PDB file of C-alpha atoms in Angstrom:
ATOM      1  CA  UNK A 334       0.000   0.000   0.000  1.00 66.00           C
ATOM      2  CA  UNK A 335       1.301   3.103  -0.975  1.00 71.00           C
ATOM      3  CA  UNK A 336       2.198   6.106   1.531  1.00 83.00           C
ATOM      4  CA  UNK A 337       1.190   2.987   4.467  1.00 89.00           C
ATOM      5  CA  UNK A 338       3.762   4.682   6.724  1.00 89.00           C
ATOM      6  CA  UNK A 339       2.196   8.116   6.834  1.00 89.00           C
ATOM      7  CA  UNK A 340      -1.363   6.882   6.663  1.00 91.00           C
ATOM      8  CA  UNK A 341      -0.162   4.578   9.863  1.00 92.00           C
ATOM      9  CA  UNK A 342       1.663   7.787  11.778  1.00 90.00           C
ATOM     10  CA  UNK A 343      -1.617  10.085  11.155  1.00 91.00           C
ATOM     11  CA  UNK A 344      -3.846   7.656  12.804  1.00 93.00           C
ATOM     12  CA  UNK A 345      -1.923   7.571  15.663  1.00 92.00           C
ATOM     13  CA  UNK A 346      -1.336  11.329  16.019  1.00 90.00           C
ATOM     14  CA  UNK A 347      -5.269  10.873  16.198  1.00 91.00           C
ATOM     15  CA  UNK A 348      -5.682   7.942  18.438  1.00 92.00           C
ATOM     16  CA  UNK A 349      -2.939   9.365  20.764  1.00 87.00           C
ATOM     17  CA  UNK A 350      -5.040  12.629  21.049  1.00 84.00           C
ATOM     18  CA  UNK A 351      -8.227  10.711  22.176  1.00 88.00           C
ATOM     19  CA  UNK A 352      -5.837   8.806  24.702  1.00 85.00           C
ATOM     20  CA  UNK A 353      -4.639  12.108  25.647  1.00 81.00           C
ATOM     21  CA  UNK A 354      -8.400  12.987  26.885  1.00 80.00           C
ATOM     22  CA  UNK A 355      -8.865  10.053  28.415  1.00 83.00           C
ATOM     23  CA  UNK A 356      -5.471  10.665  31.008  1.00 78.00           C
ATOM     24  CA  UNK A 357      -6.719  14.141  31.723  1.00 73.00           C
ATOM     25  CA  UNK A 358     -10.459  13.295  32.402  1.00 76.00           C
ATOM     26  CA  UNK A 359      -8.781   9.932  34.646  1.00 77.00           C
ATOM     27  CA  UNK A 360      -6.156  12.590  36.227  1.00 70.00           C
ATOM     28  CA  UNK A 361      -9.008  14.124  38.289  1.00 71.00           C
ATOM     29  CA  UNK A 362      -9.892  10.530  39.776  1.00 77.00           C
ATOM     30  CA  UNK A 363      -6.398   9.246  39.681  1.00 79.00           C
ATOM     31  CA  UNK A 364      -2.724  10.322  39.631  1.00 73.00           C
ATOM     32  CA  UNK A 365      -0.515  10.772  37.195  1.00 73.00           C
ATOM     33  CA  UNK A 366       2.022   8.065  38.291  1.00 83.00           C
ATOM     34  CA  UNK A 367      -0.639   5.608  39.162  1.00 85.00           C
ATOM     35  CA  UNK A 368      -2.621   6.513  35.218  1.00 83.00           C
ATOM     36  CA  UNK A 369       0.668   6.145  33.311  1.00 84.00           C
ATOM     37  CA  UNK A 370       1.029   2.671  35.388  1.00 90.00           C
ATOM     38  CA  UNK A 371      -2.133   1.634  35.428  1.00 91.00           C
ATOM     39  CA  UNK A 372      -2.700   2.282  30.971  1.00 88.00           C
ATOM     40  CA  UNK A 373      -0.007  -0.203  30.683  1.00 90.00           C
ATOM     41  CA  UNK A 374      -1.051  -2.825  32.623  1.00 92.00           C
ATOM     42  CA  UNK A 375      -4.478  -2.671  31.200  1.00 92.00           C
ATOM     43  CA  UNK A 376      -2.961  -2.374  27.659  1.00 91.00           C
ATOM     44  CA  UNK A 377      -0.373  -5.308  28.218  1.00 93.00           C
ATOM     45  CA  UNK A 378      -4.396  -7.351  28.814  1.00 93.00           C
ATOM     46  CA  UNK A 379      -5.279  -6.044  25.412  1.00 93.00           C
ATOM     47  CA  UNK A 380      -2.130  -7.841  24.016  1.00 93.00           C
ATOM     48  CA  UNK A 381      -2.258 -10.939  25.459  1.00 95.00           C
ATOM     49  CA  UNK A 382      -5.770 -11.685  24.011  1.00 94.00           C
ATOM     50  CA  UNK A 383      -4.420 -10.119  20.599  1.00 92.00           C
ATOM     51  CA  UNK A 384      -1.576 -12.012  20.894  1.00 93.00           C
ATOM     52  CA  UNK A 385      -3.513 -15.874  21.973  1.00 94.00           C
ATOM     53  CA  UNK A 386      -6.066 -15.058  19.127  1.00 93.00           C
ATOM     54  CA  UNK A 387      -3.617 -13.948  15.893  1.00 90.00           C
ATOM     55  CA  UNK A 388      -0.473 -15.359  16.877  1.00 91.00           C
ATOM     56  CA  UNK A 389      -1.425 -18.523  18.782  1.00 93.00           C
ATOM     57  CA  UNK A 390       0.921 -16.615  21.398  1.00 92.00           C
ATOM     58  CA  UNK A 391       0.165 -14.883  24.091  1.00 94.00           C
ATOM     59  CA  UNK A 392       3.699 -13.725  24.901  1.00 94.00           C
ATOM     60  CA  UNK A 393       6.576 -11.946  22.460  1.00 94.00           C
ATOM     61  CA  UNK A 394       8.336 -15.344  23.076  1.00 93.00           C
ATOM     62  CA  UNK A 395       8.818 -15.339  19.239  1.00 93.00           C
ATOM     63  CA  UNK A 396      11.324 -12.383  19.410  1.00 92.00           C
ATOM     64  CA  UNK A 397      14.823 -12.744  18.819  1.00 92.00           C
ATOM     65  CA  UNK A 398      17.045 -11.724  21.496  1.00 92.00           C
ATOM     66  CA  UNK A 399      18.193  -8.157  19.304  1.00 92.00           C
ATOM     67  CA  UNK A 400      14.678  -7.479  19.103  1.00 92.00           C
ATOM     68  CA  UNK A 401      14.283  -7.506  22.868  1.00 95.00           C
ATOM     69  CA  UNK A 402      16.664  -5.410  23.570  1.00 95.00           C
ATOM     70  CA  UNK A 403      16.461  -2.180  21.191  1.00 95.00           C
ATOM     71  CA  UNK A 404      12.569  -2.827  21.514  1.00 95.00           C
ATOM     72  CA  UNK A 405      12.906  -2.940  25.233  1.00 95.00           C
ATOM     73  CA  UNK A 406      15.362  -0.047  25.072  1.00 96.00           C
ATOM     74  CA  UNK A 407      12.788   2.246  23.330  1.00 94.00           C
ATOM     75  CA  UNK A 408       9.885   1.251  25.804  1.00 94.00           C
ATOM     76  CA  UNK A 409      12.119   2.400  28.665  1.00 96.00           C
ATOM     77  CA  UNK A 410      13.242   5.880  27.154  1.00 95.00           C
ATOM     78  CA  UNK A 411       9.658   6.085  25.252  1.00 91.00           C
ATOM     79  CA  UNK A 412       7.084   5.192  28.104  1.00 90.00           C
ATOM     80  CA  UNK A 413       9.250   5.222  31.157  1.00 93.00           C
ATOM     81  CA  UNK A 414      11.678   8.493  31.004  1.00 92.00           C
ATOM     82  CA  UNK A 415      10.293  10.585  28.326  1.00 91.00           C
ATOM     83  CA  UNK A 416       6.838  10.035  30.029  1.00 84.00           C
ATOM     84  CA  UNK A 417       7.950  11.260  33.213  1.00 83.00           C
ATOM     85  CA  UNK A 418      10.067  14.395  31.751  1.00 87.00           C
ATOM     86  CA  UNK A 419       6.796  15.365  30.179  1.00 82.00           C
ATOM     87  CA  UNK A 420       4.301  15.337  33.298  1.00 74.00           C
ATOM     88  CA  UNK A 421       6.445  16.862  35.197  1.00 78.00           C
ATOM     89  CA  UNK A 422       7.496  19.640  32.782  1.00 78.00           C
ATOM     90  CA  UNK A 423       3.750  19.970  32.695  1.00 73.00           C
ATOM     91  CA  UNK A 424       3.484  20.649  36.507  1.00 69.00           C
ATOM     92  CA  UNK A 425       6.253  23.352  36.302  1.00 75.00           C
ATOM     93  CA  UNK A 426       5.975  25.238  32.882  1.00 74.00           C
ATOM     94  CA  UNK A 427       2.443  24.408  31.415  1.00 67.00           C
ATOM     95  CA  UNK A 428       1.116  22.237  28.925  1.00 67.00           C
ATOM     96  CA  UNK A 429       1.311  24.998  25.959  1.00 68.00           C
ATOM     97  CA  UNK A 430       5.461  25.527  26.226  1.00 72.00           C
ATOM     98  CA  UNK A 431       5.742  21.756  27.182  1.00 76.00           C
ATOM     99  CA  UNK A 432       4.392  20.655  24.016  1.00 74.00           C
ATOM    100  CA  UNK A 433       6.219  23.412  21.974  1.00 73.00           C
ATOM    101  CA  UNK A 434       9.100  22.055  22.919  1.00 80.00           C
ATOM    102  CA  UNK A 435       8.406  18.851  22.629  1.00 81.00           C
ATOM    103  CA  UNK A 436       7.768  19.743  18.663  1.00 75.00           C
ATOM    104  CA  UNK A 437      11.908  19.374  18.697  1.00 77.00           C
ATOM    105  CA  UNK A 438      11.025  15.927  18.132  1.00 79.00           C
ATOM    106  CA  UNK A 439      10.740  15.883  14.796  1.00 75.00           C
ATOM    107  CA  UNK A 440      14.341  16.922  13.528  1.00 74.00           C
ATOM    108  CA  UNK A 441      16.225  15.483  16.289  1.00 77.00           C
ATOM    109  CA  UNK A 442      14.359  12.290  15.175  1.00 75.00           C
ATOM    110  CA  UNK A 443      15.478  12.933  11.399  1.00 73.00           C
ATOM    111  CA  UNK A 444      19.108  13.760  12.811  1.00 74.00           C
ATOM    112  CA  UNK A 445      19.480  10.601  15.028  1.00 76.00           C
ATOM    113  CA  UNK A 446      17.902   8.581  11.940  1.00 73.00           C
ATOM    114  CA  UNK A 447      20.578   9.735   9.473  1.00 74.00           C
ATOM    115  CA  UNK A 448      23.467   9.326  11.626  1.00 74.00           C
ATOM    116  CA  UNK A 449      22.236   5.653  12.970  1.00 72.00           C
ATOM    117  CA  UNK A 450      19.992   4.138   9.874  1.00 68.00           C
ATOM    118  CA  UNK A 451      21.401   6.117   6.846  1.00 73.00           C
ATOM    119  CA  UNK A 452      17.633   7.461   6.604  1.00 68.00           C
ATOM    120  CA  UNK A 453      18.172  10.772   5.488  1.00 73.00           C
ATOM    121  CA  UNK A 454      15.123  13.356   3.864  1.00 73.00           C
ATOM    122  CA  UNK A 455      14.970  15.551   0.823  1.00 80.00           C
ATOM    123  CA  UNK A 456      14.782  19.162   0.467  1.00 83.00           C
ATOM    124  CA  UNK A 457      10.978  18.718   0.178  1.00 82.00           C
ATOM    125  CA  UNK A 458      10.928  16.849   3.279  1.00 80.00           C
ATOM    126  CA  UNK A 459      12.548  19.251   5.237  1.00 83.00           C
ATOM    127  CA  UNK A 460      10.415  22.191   3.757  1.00 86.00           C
ATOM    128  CA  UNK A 461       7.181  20.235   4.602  1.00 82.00           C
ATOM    129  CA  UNK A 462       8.601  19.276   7.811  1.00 80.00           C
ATOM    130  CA  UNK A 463       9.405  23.115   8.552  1.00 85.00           C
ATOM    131  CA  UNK A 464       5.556  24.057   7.236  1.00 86.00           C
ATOM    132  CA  UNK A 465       4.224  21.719   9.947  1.00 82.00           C
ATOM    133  CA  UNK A 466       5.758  22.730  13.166  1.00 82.00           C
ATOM    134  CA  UNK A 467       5.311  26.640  11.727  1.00 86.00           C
ATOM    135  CA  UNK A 468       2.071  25.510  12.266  1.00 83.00           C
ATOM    136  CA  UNK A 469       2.052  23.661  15.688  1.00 80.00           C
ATOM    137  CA  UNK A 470       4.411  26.232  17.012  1.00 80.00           C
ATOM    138  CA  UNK A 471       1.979  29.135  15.562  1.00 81.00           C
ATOM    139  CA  UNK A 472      -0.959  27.153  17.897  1.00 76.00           C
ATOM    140  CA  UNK A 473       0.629  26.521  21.221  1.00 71.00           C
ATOM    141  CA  UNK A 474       2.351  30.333  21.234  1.00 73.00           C
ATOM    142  CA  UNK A 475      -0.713  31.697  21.052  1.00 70.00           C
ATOM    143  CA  UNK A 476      -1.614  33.614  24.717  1.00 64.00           C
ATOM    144  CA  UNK A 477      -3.436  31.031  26.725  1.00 55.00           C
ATOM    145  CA  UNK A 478      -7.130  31.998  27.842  1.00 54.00           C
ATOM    146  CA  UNK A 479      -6.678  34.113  30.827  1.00 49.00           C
ATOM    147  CA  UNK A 480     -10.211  32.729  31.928  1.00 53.00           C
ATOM    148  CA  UNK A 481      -8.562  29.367  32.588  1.00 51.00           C
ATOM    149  CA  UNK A 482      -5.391  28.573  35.028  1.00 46.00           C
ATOM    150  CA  UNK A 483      -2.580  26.977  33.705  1.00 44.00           C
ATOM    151  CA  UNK A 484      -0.766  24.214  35.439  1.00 40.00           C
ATOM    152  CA  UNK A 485       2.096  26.886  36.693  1.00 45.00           C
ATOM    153  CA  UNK A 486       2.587  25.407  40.025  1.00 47.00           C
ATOM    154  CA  UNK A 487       6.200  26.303  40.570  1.00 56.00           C
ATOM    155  CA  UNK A 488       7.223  29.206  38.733  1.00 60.00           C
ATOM    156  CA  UNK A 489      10.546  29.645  40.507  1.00 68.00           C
ATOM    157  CA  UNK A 490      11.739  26.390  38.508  1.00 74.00           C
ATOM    158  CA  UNK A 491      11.219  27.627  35.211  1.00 74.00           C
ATOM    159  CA  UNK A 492      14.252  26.604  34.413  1.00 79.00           C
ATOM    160  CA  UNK A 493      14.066  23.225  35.840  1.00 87.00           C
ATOM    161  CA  UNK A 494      10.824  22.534  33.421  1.00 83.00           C
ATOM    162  CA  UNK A 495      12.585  23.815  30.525  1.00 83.00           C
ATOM    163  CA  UNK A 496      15.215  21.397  30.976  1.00 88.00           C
ATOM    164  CA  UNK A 497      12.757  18.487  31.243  1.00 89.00           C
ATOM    165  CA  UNK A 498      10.918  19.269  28.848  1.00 85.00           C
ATOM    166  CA  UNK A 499      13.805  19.424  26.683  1.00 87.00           C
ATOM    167  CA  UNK A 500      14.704  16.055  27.590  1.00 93.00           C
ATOM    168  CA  UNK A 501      11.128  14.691  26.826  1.00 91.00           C
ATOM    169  CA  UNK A 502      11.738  15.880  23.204  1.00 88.00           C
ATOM    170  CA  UNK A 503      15.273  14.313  22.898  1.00 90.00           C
ATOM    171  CA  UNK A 504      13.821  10.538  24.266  1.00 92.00           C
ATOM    172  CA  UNK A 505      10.249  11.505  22.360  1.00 88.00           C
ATOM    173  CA  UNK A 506      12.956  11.043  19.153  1.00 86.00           C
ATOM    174  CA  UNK A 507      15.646   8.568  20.091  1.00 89.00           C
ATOM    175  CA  UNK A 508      12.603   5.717  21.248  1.00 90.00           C
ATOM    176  CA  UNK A 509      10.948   6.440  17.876  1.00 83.00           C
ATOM    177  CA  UNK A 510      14.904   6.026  16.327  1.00 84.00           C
ATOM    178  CA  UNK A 511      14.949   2.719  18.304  1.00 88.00           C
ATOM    179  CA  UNK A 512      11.260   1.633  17.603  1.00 87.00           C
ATOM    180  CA  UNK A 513      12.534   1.435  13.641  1.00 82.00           C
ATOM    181  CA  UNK A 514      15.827   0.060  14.456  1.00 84.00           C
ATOM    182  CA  UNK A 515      14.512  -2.717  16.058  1.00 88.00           C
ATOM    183  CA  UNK A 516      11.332  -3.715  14.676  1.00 84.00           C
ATOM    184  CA  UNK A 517      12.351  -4.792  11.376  1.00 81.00           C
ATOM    185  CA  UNK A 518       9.432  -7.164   9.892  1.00 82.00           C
ATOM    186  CA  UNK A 519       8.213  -8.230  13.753  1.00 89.00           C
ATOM    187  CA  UNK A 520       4.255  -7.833  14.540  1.00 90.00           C
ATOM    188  CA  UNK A 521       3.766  -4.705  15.591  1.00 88.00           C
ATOM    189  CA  UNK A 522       1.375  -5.902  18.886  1.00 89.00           C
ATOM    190  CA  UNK A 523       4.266  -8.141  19.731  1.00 92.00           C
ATOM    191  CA  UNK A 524       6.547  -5.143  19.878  1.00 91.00           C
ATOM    192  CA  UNK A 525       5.015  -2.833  21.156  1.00 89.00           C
ATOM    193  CA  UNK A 526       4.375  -5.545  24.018  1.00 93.00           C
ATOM    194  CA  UNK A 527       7.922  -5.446  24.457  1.00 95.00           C
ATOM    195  CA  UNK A 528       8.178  -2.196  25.065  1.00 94.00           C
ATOM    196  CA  UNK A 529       5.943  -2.222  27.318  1.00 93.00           C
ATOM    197  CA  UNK A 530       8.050  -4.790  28.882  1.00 95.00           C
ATOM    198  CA  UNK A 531      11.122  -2.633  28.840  1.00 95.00           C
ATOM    199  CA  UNK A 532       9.240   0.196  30.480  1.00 94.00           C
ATOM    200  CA  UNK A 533       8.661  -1.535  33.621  1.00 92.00           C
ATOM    201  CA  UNK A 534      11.938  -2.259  34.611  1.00 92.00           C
ATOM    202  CA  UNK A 535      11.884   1.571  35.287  1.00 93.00           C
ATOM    203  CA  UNK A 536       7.957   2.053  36.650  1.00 93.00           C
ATOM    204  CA  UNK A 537       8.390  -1.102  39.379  1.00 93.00           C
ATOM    205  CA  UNK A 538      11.355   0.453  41.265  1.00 94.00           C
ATOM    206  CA  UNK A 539       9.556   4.028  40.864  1.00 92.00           C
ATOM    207  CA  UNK A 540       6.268   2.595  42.229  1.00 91.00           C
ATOM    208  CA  UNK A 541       8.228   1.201  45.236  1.00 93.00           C
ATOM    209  CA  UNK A 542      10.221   4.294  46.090  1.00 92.00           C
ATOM    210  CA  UNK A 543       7.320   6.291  46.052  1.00 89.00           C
ATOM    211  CA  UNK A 544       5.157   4.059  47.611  1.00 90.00           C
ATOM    212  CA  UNK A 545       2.255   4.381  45.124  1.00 88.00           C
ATOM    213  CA  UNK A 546       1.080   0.642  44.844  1.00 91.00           C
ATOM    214  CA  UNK A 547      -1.483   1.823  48.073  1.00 90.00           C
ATOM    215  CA  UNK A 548      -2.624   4.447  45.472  1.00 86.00           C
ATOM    216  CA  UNK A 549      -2.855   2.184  42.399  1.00 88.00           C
ATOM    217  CA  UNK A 550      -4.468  -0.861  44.525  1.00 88.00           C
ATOM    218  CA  UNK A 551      -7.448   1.513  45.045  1.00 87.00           C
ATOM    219  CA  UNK A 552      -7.560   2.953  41.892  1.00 85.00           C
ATOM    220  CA  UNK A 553      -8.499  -0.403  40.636  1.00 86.00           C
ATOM    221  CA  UNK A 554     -11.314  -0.370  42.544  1.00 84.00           C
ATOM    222  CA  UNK A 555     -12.226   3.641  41.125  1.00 82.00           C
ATOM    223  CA  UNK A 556     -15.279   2.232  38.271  1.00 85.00           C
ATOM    224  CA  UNK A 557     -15.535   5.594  36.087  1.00 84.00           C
ATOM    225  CA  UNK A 558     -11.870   5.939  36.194  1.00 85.00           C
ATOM    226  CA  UNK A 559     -10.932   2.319  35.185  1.00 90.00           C
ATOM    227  CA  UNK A 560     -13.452   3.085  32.666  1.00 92.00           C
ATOM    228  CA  UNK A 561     -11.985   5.763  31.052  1.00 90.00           C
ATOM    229  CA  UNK A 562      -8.388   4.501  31.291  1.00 90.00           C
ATOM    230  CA  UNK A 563      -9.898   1.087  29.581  1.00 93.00           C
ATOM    231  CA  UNK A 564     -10.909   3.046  27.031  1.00 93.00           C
ATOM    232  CA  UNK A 565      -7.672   4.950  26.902  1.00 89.00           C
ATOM    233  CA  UNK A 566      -5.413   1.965  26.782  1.00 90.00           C
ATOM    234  CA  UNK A 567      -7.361   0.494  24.240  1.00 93.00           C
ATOM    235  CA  UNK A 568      -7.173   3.442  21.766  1.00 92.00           C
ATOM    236  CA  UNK A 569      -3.546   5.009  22.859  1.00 87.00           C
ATOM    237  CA  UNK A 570      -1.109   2.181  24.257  1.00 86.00           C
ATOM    238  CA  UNK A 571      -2.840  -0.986  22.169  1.00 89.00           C
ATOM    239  CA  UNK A 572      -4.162   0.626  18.737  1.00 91.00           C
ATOM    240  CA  UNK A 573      -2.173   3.970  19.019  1.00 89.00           C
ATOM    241  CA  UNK A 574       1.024   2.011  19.717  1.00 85.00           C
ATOM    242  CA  UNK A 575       0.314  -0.408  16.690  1.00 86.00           C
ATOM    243  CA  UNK A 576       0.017   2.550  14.254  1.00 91.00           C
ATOM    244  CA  UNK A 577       3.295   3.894  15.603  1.00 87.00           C
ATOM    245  CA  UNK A 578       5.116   1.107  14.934  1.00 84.00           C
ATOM    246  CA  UNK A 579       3.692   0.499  11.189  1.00 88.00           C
ATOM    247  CA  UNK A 580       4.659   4.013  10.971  1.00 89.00           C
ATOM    248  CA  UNK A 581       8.355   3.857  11.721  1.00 83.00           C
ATOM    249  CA  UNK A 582       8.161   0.503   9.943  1.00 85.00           C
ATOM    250  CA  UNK A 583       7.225   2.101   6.171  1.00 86.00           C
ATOM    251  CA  UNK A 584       8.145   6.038   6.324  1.00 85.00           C
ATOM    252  CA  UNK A 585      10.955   7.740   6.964  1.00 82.00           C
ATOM    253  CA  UNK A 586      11.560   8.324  10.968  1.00 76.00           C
ATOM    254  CA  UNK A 587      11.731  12.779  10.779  1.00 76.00           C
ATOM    255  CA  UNK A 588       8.425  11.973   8.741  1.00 83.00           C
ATOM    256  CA  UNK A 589       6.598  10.317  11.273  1.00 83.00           C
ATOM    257  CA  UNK A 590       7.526  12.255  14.616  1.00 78.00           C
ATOM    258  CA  UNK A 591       6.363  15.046  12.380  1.00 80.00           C
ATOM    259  CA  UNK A 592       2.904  13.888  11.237  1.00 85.00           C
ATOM    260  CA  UNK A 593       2.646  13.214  15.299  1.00 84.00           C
ATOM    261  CA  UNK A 594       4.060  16.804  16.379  1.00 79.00           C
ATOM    262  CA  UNK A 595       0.583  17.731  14.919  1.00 83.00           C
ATOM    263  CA  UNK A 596      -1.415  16.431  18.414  1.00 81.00           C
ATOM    264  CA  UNK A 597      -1.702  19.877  19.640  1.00 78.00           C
ATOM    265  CA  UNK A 598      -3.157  20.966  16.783  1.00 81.00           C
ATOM    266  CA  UNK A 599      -5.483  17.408  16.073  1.00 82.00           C
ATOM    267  CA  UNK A 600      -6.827  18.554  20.128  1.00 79.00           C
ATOM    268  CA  UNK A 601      -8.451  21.332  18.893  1.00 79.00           C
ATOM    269  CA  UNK A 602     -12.157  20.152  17.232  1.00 81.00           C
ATOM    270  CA  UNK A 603     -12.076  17.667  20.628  1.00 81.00           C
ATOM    271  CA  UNK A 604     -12.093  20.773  22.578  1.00 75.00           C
ATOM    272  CA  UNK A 605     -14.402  22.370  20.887  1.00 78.00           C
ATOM    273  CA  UNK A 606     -17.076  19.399  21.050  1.00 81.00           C
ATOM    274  CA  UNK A 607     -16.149  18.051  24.392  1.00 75.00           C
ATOM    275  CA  UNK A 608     -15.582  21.468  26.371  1.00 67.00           C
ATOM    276  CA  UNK A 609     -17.096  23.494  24.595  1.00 73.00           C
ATOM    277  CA  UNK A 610     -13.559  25.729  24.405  1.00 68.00           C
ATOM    278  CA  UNK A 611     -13.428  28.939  22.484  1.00 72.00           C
ATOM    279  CA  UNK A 612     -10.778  28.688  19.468  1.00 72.00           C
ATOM    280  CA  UNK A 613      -9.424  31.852  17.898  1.00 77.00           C
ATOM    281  CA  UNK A 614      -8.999  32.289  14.455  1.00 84.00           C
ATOM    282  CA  UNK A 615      -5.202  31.952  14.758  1.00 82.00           C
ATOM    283  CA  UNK A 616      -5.541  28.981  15.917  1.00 77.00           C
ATOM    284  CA  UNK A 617      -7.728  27.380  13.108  1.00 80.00           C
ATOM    285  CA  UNK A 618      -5.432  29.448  10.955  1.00 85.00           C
ATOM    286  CA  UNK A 619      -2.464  27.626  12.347  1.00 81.00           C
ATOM    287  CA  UNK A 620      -4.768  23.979  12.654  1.00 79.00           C
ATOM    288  CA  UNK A 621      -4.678  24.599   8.410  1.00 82.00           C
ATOM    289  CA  UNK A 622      -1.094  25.078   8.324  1.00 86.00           C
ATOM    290  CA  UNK A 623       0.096  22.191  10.035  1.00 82.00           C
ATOM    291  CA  UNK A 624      -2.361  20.000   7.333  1.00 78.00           C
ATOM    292  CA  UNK A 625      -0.940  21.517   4.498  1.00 84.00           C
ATOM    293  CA  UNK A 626       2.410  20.500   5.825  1.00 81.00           C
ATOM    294  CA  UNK A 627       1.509  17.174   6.685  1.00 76.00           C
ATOM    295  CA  UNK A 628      -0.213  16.407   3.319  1.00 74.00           C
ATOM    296  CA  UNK A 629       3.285  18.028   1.294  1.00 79.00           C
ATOM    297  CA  UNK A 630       4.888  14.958   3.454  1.00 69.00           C
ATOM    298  CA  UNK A 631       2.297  12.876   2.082  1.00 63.00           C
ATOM    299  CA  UNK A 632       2.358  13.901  -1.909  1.00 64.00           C
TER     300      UNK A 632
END
């Protein structure tokens, strides 16, 4: 199938926003620790059952040992570190700057993918590439509405939340680097089940330390929570995943991290629907920009 890759990366720029929804609207039940535990766990449930019913098994067990370990590698930096970087650059800059930054992605991912795969992009690519986060960047810059408060909890380590969220954009690009090294013609599910894998060996000694299995224990027993974060696993780690890793399977690395730099924009009809939010014109303005850029990567 032609332009499978792209196709593969939009839908999970999509899918990842609707998970995105779902770990807010389970944040107010749940914390964040205990929601980025708990998706996995729910999602690694999801797997199994794909994995008994296509694949006869239930396990990666399949997967040679190479594959385990750059697959495991990019589910630690990918779910584990750049995971927490993010929420906590969230807590002490804001969402908005967070996820401007976090639009690095995208070229550090087509650096890191020339210098370690030989992938390297054309002029047009670049061009496109630049038309896209014009646009994202155009969106999240925009002055936030002074009607709502922003997650500025700590101020005083602006710095601090800067630097994190700095380092959320560098692992954002080396997993997805590592995702493509390593999953060479292997079932997507499978993989991305070994990420998972690879994640925990950083959330289990967290968990302890911070003494959040209390937390997560009755979390479990939270119904409209568990709901939503069903839901969320389903559509973000499970499906979402998937599509990421067809994606860095068929296109170009810089390609995909920037078809998914778009979810700030993608957020913005969901808004609208869900919450009823109040978009400015420079914001649809910038919502068009970022498509145009993402269908020059496509043509």
């Amino acid at each position: 199938m032609p332009y499978i890759g792209e196709a593969a990366a939009l839908a999970t720029a999509v899918l990842w926003t609707l998970s995105s929804l779902a770990w807010t609207s389970a944040g107010r039940f749940v914390g964040a620790v205990q929601v980025s535990f708990i998706r996995l766990m729910i999602t690694v449930i999801f797997l199994v059952v794909y994995g008994q019913l296509v694949r006869g098994l239930p396990l990666p067990t399949d997967a040679p040992a190479d594959v385990w370990l750059i697959l495991g590698l990019s589910g630690f930096v990918g779910f584990f570190v750049t995971d927490l970087c993010l929420f906590k650059a969230y807590l002490l800059i804001g969402p908005r700057l967070s996820l401007l930054i976090l639009s690095l992605s995208p070229p550090v991912a087509s650096l890191l993918s020339a210098a370690v795969l030989g992938d390297w992009l054309s002029a047009k690519d670049w061009a496109a590439m630049a038309v896209t986060l014009v646009g994202v960047a155009w969106v999240v810059f925009e002055r936030p509405d002074t009607s709502r408060r922003l997650h500025y909890v700590q101020p005083q380590q602006y710095r601090f939340g800067i630097v994190l969220a700095v380092l959320a954009s560098l692992g954002h690009a080396a997993a997805l680097v590592l995702s493509k090294r390593g999953i060479g013609t292997y079932d997507p599910f499978a993989a991305t089940f070994i990420r998972i894998i690879g994640s925990l060996v950083g959330y289990m000694p967290l968990m302890t330390i911070l003494g959040r299995w209390p937390g997560t224990i009755r979390a479990l027993s939270h119904g409209r929570s568990m709901f939503i974060l069903t839901l969320g696993a389903f559509v973000g780690p499970f499906l979402g995943v998937a599509m990421y890793m067809i994606a860095v399977r068929h296109a170009q690395a810089g390609i995909v991290a920037t078809i998914i730099a778009t979810m700030p924009v993608l957020i913005l009809p969901f808004v609208i629907l869900l919450y009823r939010e109040k978009v400015s014109i420079r914001a649809a303005a910038g919502a068009v920009l970022s498509v145009i850029g993402v269908g020059l990567l496509m043509l």
